Amino acid sequence: AVMCFSVFFLNIFIGVLSEVYAAEKARVALNFQKQKCGHCLAFLTRAQVLPGRLLSAHALPVVLLLTWAVMTANIVWRCLSTHSDNHQIFSFVVLVICQMVGLLVCYQDTDNRWSRPSRGHRLADKPRYLWMASPVEQLEPSASTSMEQQIQEMRGEVQVLKELIK
């Protein structure tokens, strides 16, 4: 009796999970696009808030490589070091500063592609849009689509006949 009871509830549990999985599988493309849109919104919102014209296009790779070198040296020094807690705090502060510099470098927009241009700039008054497109395969017309087309053609013929009778 216990085994039958367990098998019965296990089957119900598997059935419920299967239905939930099928429902989520049907919505996966929409949920994925919502996630991408959310990431784009977060990026563009940060680009509006963070200063985006601190460095020139030539200085960006230099600063990024320098930041990477300092972070790498800091991590290597931290792994090889056996010093006190003061050195740990110093290492943490250097790591945080390097992370902040790296974040700011990622949002530098020397061409005004995503940040708001300053007043008087040639792009200041132009509207900006974010388009998300994905290729879609053209489907064969279904039976209902061809029937609708035939109905439209018949209606057109009826209109022509009505005009001829008048």
Coordinates of N, CA, C and O in Angstrom, one line a residue:
A1 N 0.8 -1.2 0.0 CA 0.0 0.0 0.0 C 0.9 1.3 0.0 O 0.6 2.2 -0.7
V2 N 2.0 1.2 0.8 CA 2.9 2.4 0.8 C 3.5 2.6 -0.5 O 3.7 3.7 -1.0
M3 N 3.9 1.5 -1.1 CA 4.6 1.6 -2.4 C 3.7 2.1 -3.5 O 4.0 3.0 -4.3
C4 N 2.4 1.7 -3.5 CA 1.5 2.2 -4.5 C 1.2 3.7 -4.3 O 1.1 4.4 -5.2
F5 N 1.1 4.0 -3.0 CA 0.9 5.4 -2.6 C 2.0 6.3 -3.1 O 1.8 7.4 -3.7
S6 N 3.3 5.8 -2.9 CA 4.5 6.6 -3.3 C 4.5 6.7 -4.8 O 4.8 7.8 -5.4
V7 N 4.3 5.6 -5.5 CA 4.3 5.6 -7.0 C 3.2 6.6 -7.5 O 3.5 7.3 -8.5
F8 N 2.1 6.6 -6.9 CA 1.0 7.4 -7.4 C 1.4 8.9 -7.2 O 1.2 9.7 -8.2
F9 N 1.9 9.3 -6.1 CA 2.3 10.7 -5.9 C 3.5 11.1 -6.8 O 3.7 12.2 -7.2
L10 N 4.4 10.1 -7.0 CA 5.6 10.4 -7.8 C 5.1 10.7 -9.2 O 5.7 11.5 -9.9
N11 N 4.2 9.9 -9.7 CA 3.7 10.1 -11.1 C 3.0 11.5 -11.2 O 3.1 12.2 -12.2
I12 N 2.2 11.9 -10.2 CA 1.6 13.2 -10.2 C 2.7 14.3 -10.2 O 2.6 15.3 -11.0
F13 N 3.7 14.1 -9.4 CA 4.8 15.1 -9.3 C 5.5 15.2 -10.7 O 5.8 16.3 -11.2
I14 N 5.8 14.1 -11.3 CA 6.5 14.1 -12.6 C 5.6 14.8 -13.7 O 6.0 15.5 -14.5
G15 N 4.3 14.5 -13.6 CA 3.3 15.1 -14.5 C 3.3 16.6 -14.4 O 3.3 17.4 -15.4
V16 N 3.3 17.1 -13.2 CA 3.3 18.6 -12.9 C 4.6 19.2 -13.4 O 4.5 20.2 -14.1
L17 N 5.7 18.6 -13.1 CA 7.0 19.1 -13.6 C 7.0 19.1 -15.1 O 7.6 20.0 -15.7
S18 N 6.5 18.1 -15.7 CA 6.5 18.0 -17.2 C 5.7 19.2 -17.8 O 6.1 19.8 -18.8
E19 N 4.5 19.5 -17.2 CA 3.7 20.6 -17.7 C 4.4 21.9 -17.5 O 4.4 22.8 -18.4
V20 N 5.0 22.1 -16.4 CA 5.7 23.4 -16.1 C 6.9 23.5 -17.1 O 7.1 24.6 -17.6
Y21 N 7.6 22.4 -17.3 CA 8.7 22.5 -18.3 C 8.2 22.8 -19.7 O 8.9 23.6 -20.4
A22 N 7.2 22.2 -20.1 CA 6.6 22.5 -21.4 C 6.2 24.0 -21.5 O 6.4 24.6 -22.6
A23 N 5.6 24.5 -20.5 CA 5.2 25.9 -20.5 C 6.4 26.8 -20.6 O 6.4 27.8 -21.3
E24 N 7.4 26.6 -19.8 CA 8.6 27.4 -19.8 C 9.3 27.3 -21.2 O 9.9 28.2 -21.7
K25 N 9.3 26.1 -21.7 CA 10.0 25.9 -23.0 C 9.3 26.7 -24.1 O 10.0 27.2 -25.0
A26 N 8.0 26.8 -24.0 CA 7.3 27.6 -25.0 C 7.6 29.1 -24.9 O 7.6 29.9 -25.9
R27 N 8.0 29.6 -23.7 CA 8.3 31.0 -23.4 C 9.8 31.3 -23.4 O 10.1 32.5 -23.2
V28 N 10.6 30.4 -23.8 CA 12.1 30.6 -23.6 C 12.6 31.7 -24.5 O 13.4 32.5 -24.1
A29 N 12.1 31.8 -25.8 CA 12.6 32.9 -26.7 C 12.2 34.3 -26.1 O 13.1 35.2 -26.2
L30 N 11.0 34.4 -25.7 CA 10.6 35.7 -25.1 C 11.3 36.0 -23.9 O 11.8 37.2 -23.7
N31 N 11.5 35.1 -23.0 CA 12.3 35.3 -21.7 C 13.7 35.7 -22.1 O 14.3 36.6 -21.4
F32 N 14.3 35.0 -23.0 CA 15.7 35.4 -23.4 C 15.8 36.8 -24.0 O 16.7 37.5 -23.6
Q33 N 14.8 37.2 -24.8 CA 14.9 38.5 -25.3 C 14.6 39.6 -24.2 O 15.2 40.6 -24.2
K34 N 13.8 39.2 -23.3 CA 13.6 40.1 -22.1 C 14.9 40.3 -21.4 O 15.2 41.4 -20.9
Q35 N 15.6 39.2 -21.2 CA 16.9 39.3 -20.5 C 17.9 40.2 -21.2 O 18.6 41.0 -20.6
K36 N 18.0 40.0 -22.6 CA 18.9 40.8 -23.4 C 18.5 42.3 -23.3 O 19.3 43.2 -23.2
C37 N 17.2 42.6 -23.4 CA 16.7 44.0 -23.3 C 17.0 44.6 -21.9 O 17.4 45.7 -21.8
G38 N 16.9 43.8 -20.9 CA 17.2 44.2 -19.5 C 18.7 44.6 -19.4 O 19.1 45.6 -18.8
H39 N 19.6 43.8 -20.0 CA 21.0 44.1 -20.0 C 21.3 45.3 -20.8 O 22.2 46.1 -20.4
C40 N 20.7 45.5 -21.9 CA 20.9 46.7 -22.7 C 20.4 47.9 -22.0 O 21.1 49.0 -22.0
L41 N 19.3 47.8 -21.3 CA 18.8 48.9 -20.5 C 19.7 49.3 -19.4 O 20.0 50.5 -19.2
A42 N 20.2 48.3 -18.7 CA 21.2 48.5 -17.6 C 22.4 49.2 -18.1 O 22.9 50.2 -17.5
F43 N 23.0 48.7 -19.3 CA 24.2 49.3 -19.8 C 23.9 50.8 -20.2 O 24.7 51.6 -19.9
L44 N 22.8 51.0 -20.9 CA 22.6 52.4 -21.4 C 22.3 53.3 -20.2 O 22.6 54.5 -20.3
T45 N 21.6 52.8 -19.2 CA 21.4 53.6 -18.0 C 22.7 54.0 -17.3 O 22.9 55.2 -16.9
R46 N 23.6 53.0 -17.2 CA 24.9 53.3 -16.6 C 25.7 54.3 -17.4 O 26.4 55.1 -16.9
A47 N 25.5 54.1 -18.8 CA 26.3 55.0 -19.7 C 25.8 56.5 -19.5 O 26.6 57.4 -19.8
Q48 N 24.5 56.7 -19.1 CA 24.0 58.0 -18.9 C 24.5 58.6 -17.6 O 24.7 59.8 -17.5
V49 N 24.8 57.7 -16.6 CA 25.2 58.2 -15.3 C 26.7 58.3 -15.1 O 27.2 59.3 -14.6
L50 N 27.4 57.4 -15.6 CA 28.9 57.4 -15.5 C 29.5 58.4 -16.5 O 29.0 58.5 -17.6
P51 N 30.6 59.1 -16.1 CA 31.2 60.0 -17.0 C 31.8 59.2 -18.2 O 32.5 58.2 -18.0
G52 N 31.5 59.6 -19.4 CA 31.9 58.9 -20.5 C 32.9 59.5 -21.4 O 33.3 59.0 -22.5
R53 N 33.5 60.7 -21.1 CA 34.4 61.3 -21.9 C 35.7 61.7 -21.1 O 36.2 62.8 -21.3
L54 N 36.2 60.8 -20.3 CA 37.3 61.1 -19.4 C 38.6 60.9 -20.2 O 39.6 61.6 -20.0
L55 N 38.6 59.9 -21.1 CA 39.9 59.5 -21.8 C 39.7 59.6 -23.3 O 38.6 59.4 -23.8
S56 N 40.8 59.8 -24.0 CA 40.7 59.8 -25.4 C 40.7 58.3 -25.9 O 41.0 57.4 -25.2
A57 N 40.4 58.1 -27.2 CA 40.4 56.8 -27.8 C 41.8 56.1 -27.7 O 41.9 54.9 -27.6
H58 N 42.9 56.9 -27.8 CA 44.2 56.4 -27.7 C 44.6 56.0 -26.3 O 45.5 55.1 -26.1
A59 N 44.1 56.7 -25.3 CA 44.5 56.4 -23.9 C 43.7 55.2 -23.3 O 44.2 54.6 -22.4
L60 N 42.6 54.9 -23.9 CA 41.8 53.8 -23.3 C 42.5 52.5 -23.2 O 42.6 51.9 -22.1
P61 N 43.2 52.0 -24.3 CA 43.9 50.7 -24.2 C 45.0 50.8 -23.2 O 45.3 49.8 -22.5
V62 N 45.7 51.9 -23.2 CA 46.9 52.0 -22.3 C 46.4 51.9 -20.8 O 47.0 51.2 -20.0
V63 N 45.3 52.7 -20.5 CA 44.8 52.6 -19.1 C 44.3 51.3 -18.8 O 44.5 50.8 -17.7
L64 N 43.6 50.6 -19.7 CA 43.1 49.3 -19.4 C 44.2 48.3 -19.2 O 44.2 47.5 -18.3
L65 N 45.3 48.3 -20.0 CA 46.4 47.4 -19.8 C 47.2 47.7 -18.5 O 47.6 46.8 -17.8
L66 N 47.3 49.0 -18.2 CA 48.0 49.3 -16.9 C 47.1 48.8 -15.7 O 47.7 48.3 -14.8
T67 N 45.8 49.0 -15.8 CA 45.0 48.5 -14.7 C 45.1 47.0 -14.6 O 45.1 46.4 -13.5
W68 N 45.1 46.3 -15.7 CA 45.2 44.9 -15.7 C 46.5 44.4 -15.1 O 46.6 43.5 -14.3
A69 N 47.6 45.1 -15.5 CA 48.9 44.8 -14.9 C 49.0 45.0 -13.4 O 49.5 44.2 -12.7
V70 N 48.4 46.1 -12.9 CA 48.4 46.4 -11.5 C 47.5 45.3 -10.8 O 48.0 44.8 -9.7
M71 N 46.4 44.9 -11.3 CA 45.6 43.9 -10.7 C 46.3 42.6 -10.6 O 46.3 41.9 -9.6
T72 N 46.9 42.2 -11.7 CA 47.7 41.0 -11.8 C 48.8 40.9 -10.8 O 49.0 40.0 -10.0
A73 N 49.6 42.0 -10.7 CA 50.7 42.1 -9.8 C 50.2 42.1 -8.3 O 50.8 41.4 -7.5
N74 N 49.0 42.7 -8.1 CA 48.4 42.7 -6.8 C 48.0 41.3 -6.4 O 48.3 40.9 -5.2
I75 N 47.4 40.6 -7.3 CA 47.0 39.2 -7.0 C 48.2 38.3 -6.7 O 48.2 37.5 -5.8
V76 N 49.2 38.4 -7.6 CA 50.4 37.6 -7.4 C 51.1 37.9 -6.1 O 51.5 37.0 -5.3
W77 N 51.2 39.2 -5.8 CA 51.8 39.7 -4.5 C 51.0 39.1 -3.3 O 51.6 38.7 -2.3
R78 N 49.7 39.2 -3.5 CA 48.8 38.7 -2.4 C 49.0 37.2 -2.2 O 49.0 36.7 -1.0
C79 N 49.1 36.4 -3.3 CA 49.3 35.0 -3.1 C 50.6 34.6 -2.5 O 50.7 33.6 -1.8
L80 N 51.7 35.4 -2.9 CA 53.0 35.0 -2.4 C 53.3 35.7 -1.0 O 54.3 35.3 -0.4
S81 N 52.5 36.6 -0.6 CA 52.8 37.4 0.6 C 52.3 36.6 1.8 O 51.3 36.0 1.8
T82 N 53.0 36.8 2.9 CA 52.6 36.2 4.2 C 52.5 37.3 5.2 O 52.7 37.1 6.4
H83 N 52.3 38.6 4.8 CA 52.3 39.7 5.7 C 51.0 39.8 6.5 O 50.1 39.1 6.3
S84 N 51.0 40.9 7.3 CA 49.9 41.1 8.2 C 48.6 41.5 7.6 O 48.5 41.7 6.4
D85 N 47.6 41.8 8.4 CA 46.3 42.3 7.9 C 46.3 43.6 7.2 O 45.5 43.9 6.4
N86 N 47.3 44.5 7.6 CA 47.4 45.8 7.0 C 47.6 45.6 5.5 O 47.1 46.4 4.7
H87 N 48.4 44.7 5.1 CA 48.7 44.4 3.7 C 47.5 43.9 3.0 O 47.3 44.1 1.8
Q88 N 46.7 43.1 3.7 CA 45.4 42.6 3.1 C 44.5 43.7 2.8 O 43.8 43.7 1.7
I89 N 44.4 44.7 3.7 CA 43.5 45.8 3.5 C 44.0 46.6 2.3 O 43.2 47.0 1.4
F90 N 45.3 46.9 2.2 CA 45.9 47.6 1.1 C 45.6 46.9 -0.2 O 45.3 47.5 -1.2
S91 N 45.8 45.5 -0.2 CA 45.6 44.8 -1.4 C 44.1 44.8 -1.8 O 43.8 45.0 -3.0
F92 N 43.2 44.8 -0.9 CA 41.8 44.9 -1.2 C 41.5 46.3 -1.8 O 40.7 46.4 -2.7
V93 N 42.0 47.4 -1.2 CA 41.8 48.7 -1.7 C 42.3 48.9 -3.1 O 41.6 49.4 -4.0
V94 N 43.5 48.3 -3.4 CA 44.0 48.4 -4.8 C 43.1 47.6 -5.7 O 42.9 48.1 -6.8
L95 N 42.6 46.5 -5.3 CA 41.8 45.7 -6.2 C 40.5 46.5 -6.5 O 40.0 46.5 -7.6
V96 N 39.9 47.1 -5.5 CA 38.6 47.9 -5.7 C 38.9 49.0 -6.6 O 38.1 49.3 -7.5
I97 N 40.0 49.8 -6.4 CA 40.3 50.9 -7.3 C 40.5 50.4 -8.7 O 40.0 51.0 -9.7
C98 N 41.2 49.3 -8.9 CA 41.4 48.8 -10.3 C 40.1 48.4 -10.9 O 39.8 48.6 -12.1
Q99 N 39.2 47.8 -10.1 CA 37.9 47.4 -10.6 C 37.1 48.6 -11.1 O 36.4 48.6 -12.1
M100 N 37.1 49.7 -10.3 CA 36.4 50.9 -10.6 C 37.0 51.6 -11.9 O 36.2 52.0 -12.7
V101 N 38.3 51.6 -12.0 CA 38.9 52.1 -13.2 C 38.5 51.3 -14.4 O 38.2 51.8 -15.5
G102 N 38.6 50.0 -14.3 CA 38.2 49.1 -15.4 C 36.7 49.3 -15.8 O 36.4 49.3 -17.0
L103 N 35.8 49.5 -14.8 CA 34.4 49.8 -15.1 C 34.3 51.2 -15.9 O 33.6 51.3 -16.9
L104 N 35.0 52.2 -15.4 CA 34.9 53.5 -16.1 C 35.5 53.4 -17.5 O 35.0 54.0 -18.4
V105 N 36.6 52.6 -17.7 CA 37.2 52.5 -19.0 C 36.1 51.8 -20.0 O 36.0 52.2 -21.1
C106 N 35.4 50.9 -19.5 CA 34.4 50.2 -20.3 C 33.3 51.1 -20.8 O 32.7 50.9 -21.9
Y107 N 33.0 52.2 -20.1 CA 31.9 53.1 -20.4 C 32.4 54.4 -21.1 O 31.6 55.3 -21.3
Q108 N 33.7 54.5 -21.5 CA 34.2 55.6 -22.2 C 33.6 55.6 -23.6 O 33.7 54.6 -24.3
D109 N 33.0 56.7 -24.0 CA 32.3 56.8 -25.3 C 32.8 58.0 -26.0 O 32.2 59.1 -26.0
T110 N 33.9 57.9 -26.7 CA 34.5 59.1 -27.4 C 33.7 59.4 -28.6 O 33.8 60.6 -29.1
D111 N 32.9 58.5 -29.2 CA 32.2 58.8 -30.4 C 30.7 59.1 -30.2 O 30.0 59.3 -31.1
N112 N 30.3 59.2 -28.9 CA 28.9 59.5 -28.6 C 27.9 58.5 -29.2 O 26.9 58.8 -29.7
R113 N 28.3 57.2 -29.1 CA 27.4 56.2 -29.7 C 26.3 55.8 -28.7 O 25.2 55.6 -29.2
W114 N 26.6 55.8 -27.5 CA 25.5 55.4 -26.5 C 25.2 56.4 -25.4 O 24.2 56.4 -24.8
S115 N 26.2 57.3 -25.1 CA 25.9 58.3 -24.1 C 25.3 59.5 -24.7 O 25.4 59.7 -26.0
R116 N 24.7 60.3 -23.9 CA 24.1 61.5 -24.4 C 25.1 62.6 -24.8 O 26.0 62.9 -24.0
P117 N 25.1 63.1 -26.0 CA 26.0 64.1 -26.5 C 25.8 65.4 -25.7 O 24.7 65.7 -25.3
S118 N 26.9 66.1 -25.5 CA 26.8 67.4 -24.9 C 26.1 68.4 -25.7 O 26.0 68.2 -26.9
R119 N 25.6 69.4 -25.1 CA 24.8 70.5 -25.9 C 25.7 71.1 -26.9 O 26.9 71.4 -26.6
G120 N 25.2 71.4 -28.0 CA 25.9 72.0 -29.1 C 26.6 71.0 -30.0 O 27.1 71.3 -31.1
H121 N 26.6 69.7 -29.6 CA 27.2 68.6 -30.4 C 26.3 68.4 -31.6 O 25.0 68.5 -31.5
R122 N 26.8 67.9 -32.7 CA 26.0 67.7 -33.9 C 24.9 66.6 -33.7 O 23.9 66.6 -34.4
L123 N 25.1 65.7 -32.7 CA 24.1 64.6 -32.5 C 23.2 64.9 -31.3 O 22.4 64.1 -30.9
A124 N 23.3 66.1 -30.7 CA 22.6 66.4 -29.5 C 21.1 66.4 -29.7 O 20.4 66.0 -28.8
D125 N 20.6 66.8 -30.8 CA 19.1 66.9 -31.0 C 18.5 65.8 -31.8 O 17.3 65.7 -32.0
K126 N 19.3 64.9 -32.2 CA 18.8 63.7 -33.0 C 18.3 62.7 -32.1 O 18.9 62.3 -31.1
P127 N 17.1 62.1 -32.4 CA 16.6 61.0 -31.6 C 17.4 59.8 -31.8 O 18.0 59.6 -32.8
R128 N 17.4 58.9 -30.8 CA 18.2 57.7 -30.8 C 17.3 56.5 -30.5 O 16.4 56.6 -29.7
Y129 N 17.6 55.4 -31.2 CA 16.7 54.2 -31.1 C 17.6 53.0 -30.9 O 18.7 53.0 -31.3
L130 N 17.1 52.0 -30.2 CA 17.7 50.8 -30.0 C 16.8 49.7 -30.7 O 15.7 49.5 -30.3
W131 N 17.3 49.1 -31.7 CA 16.6 48.1 -32.5 C 17.1 46.7 -32.1 O 18.3 46.5 -32.1
M132 N 16.2 45.8 -31.9 CA 16.6 44.4 -31.7 C 15.9 43.6 -32.8 O 14.7 43.6 -32.8
A133 N 16.6 43.0 -33.6 CA 16.0 42.2 -34.7 C 16.7 40.8 -34.7 O 17.8 40.6 -34.4
S134 N 15.9 39.8 -35.1 CA 16.4 38.5 -35.3 C 15.8 37.9 -36.6 O 14.7 38.2 -36.9
P135 N 16.6 37.1 -37.3 CA 16.0 36.6 -38.5 C 15.0 35.6 -38.3 O 15.0 34.8 -37.3
V136 N 14.0 35.6 -39.1 CA 12.8 34.6 -38.9 C 12.7 33.9 -40.3 O 12.7 34.5 -41.3
E137 N 12.5 32.6 -40.2 CA 12.3 31.8 -41.4 C 10.9 32.1 -41.9 O 10.0 32.1 -41.1
Q138 N 10.8 32.2 -43.2 CA 9.5 32.4 -43.8 C 8.7 31.1 -43.8 O 9.3 30.1 -44.3
L139 N 7.6 31.0 -43.2 CA 6.8 29.8 -43.1 C 5.9 29.6 -44.3 O 5.5 30.6 -45.0
E140 N 5.7 28.4 -44.6 CA 4.8 28.1 -45.7 C 3.4 28.5 -45.3 O 3.0 28.4 -44.1
P141 N 2.6 29.0 -46.2 CA 1.2 29.4 -45.8 C 0.4 28.2 -45.4 O 0.5 27.2 -46.0
S142 N -0.3 28.4 -44.3 CA -1.1 27.3 -43.7 C -2.4 27.2 -44.5 O -2.7 28.0 -45.4
A143 N -3.1 26.1 -44.2 CA -4.4 25.9 -44.9 C -5.4 27.0 -44.6 O -6.1 27.5 -45.5
S144 N -5.4 27.5 -43.4 CA -6.3 28.6 -43.0 C -5.9 29.9 -43.8 O -6.8 30.6 -44.2
T145 N -4.6 30.1 -44.0 CA -4.2 31.3 -44.7 C -4.6 31.2 -46.2 O -5.1 32.2 -46.7
S146 N -4.5 30.1 -46.8 CA -4.9 29.9 -48.2 C -6.4 30.0 -48.3 O -6.9 30.6 -49.2
M147 N -7.1 29.5 -47.3 CA -8.6 29.6 -47.3 C -9.0 31.1 -47.2 O -9.9 31.6 -47.9
E148 N -8.3 31.9 -46.3 CA -8.6 33.3 -46.2 C -8.4 34.0 -47.5 O -9.1 34.9 -47.9
Q149 N -7.3 33.7 -48.2 CA -7.0 34.3 -49.5 C -8.1 34.0 -50.5 O -8.6 34.8 -51.2
Q150 N -8.6 32.7 -50.5 CA -9.7 32.3 -51.4 C -10.9 33.1 -51.1 O -11.7 33.5 -52.0
I151 N -11.2 33.3 -49.8 CA -12.4 34.0 -49.4 C -12.3 35.4 -49.9 O -13.3 36.0 -50.4
Q152 N -11.2 36.1 -49.7 CA -11.0 37.4 -50.1 C -11.2 37.5 -51.7 O -11.8 38.5 -52.2
E153 N -10.6 36.6 -52.4 CA -10.8 36.6 -53.9 C -12.3 36.5 -54.2 O -12.8 37.1 -55.1
M154 N -13.0 35.6 -53.5 CA -14.4 35.4 -53.8 C -15.2 36.7 -53.5 O -16.1 37.0 -54.3
R155 N -14.9 37.3 -52.4 CA -15.5 38.6 -52.1 C -15.3 39.6 -53.2 O -16.2 40.4 -53.5
G156 N -14.1 39.7 -53.7 CA -13.7 40.6 -54.8 C -14.6 40.3 -56.0 O -15.1 41.2 -56.7
E157 N -14.7 39.0 -56.3 CA -15.5 38.6 -57.5 C -17.0 39.0 -57.3 O -17.7 39.4 -58.2
V158 N -17.5 38.8 -56.1 CA -18.9 39.1 -55.8 C -19.1 40.6 -56.0 O -20.1 41.1 -56.5
Q159 N -18.1 41.4 -55.5 CA -18.2 42.9 -55.7 C -18.3 43.3 -57.2 O -19.0 44.1 -57.6
V160 N -17.4 42.6 -58.0 CA -17.4 42.9 -59.4 C -18.8 42.5 -60.0 O -19.3 43.3 -60.8
L161 N -19.3 41.4 -59.6 CA -20.6 40.9 -60.1 C -21.7 41.9 -59.7 O -22.6 42.2 -60.5
K162 N -21.7 42.4 -58.5 CA -22.7 43.4 -58.0 C -22.6 44.7 -58.9 O -23.7 45.2 -59.2
E163 N -21.4 45.1 -59.2 CA -21.3 46.3 -60.0 C -21.8 46.1 -61.4 O -22.3 47.0 -62.0
L164 N -21.6 44.9 -61.9 CA -22.1 44.6 -63.3 C -23.6 44.5 -63.4 O -24.2 44.9 -64.4
I165 N -24.2 44.1 -62.3 CA -25.7 44.0 -62.3 C -26.3 45.4 -62.2 O -27.3 45.6 -62.8
K166 N -25.7 46.3 -61.5 CA -26.2 47.6 -61.3 C -26.2 48.3 -62.6 O -26.1 48.7 -63.5

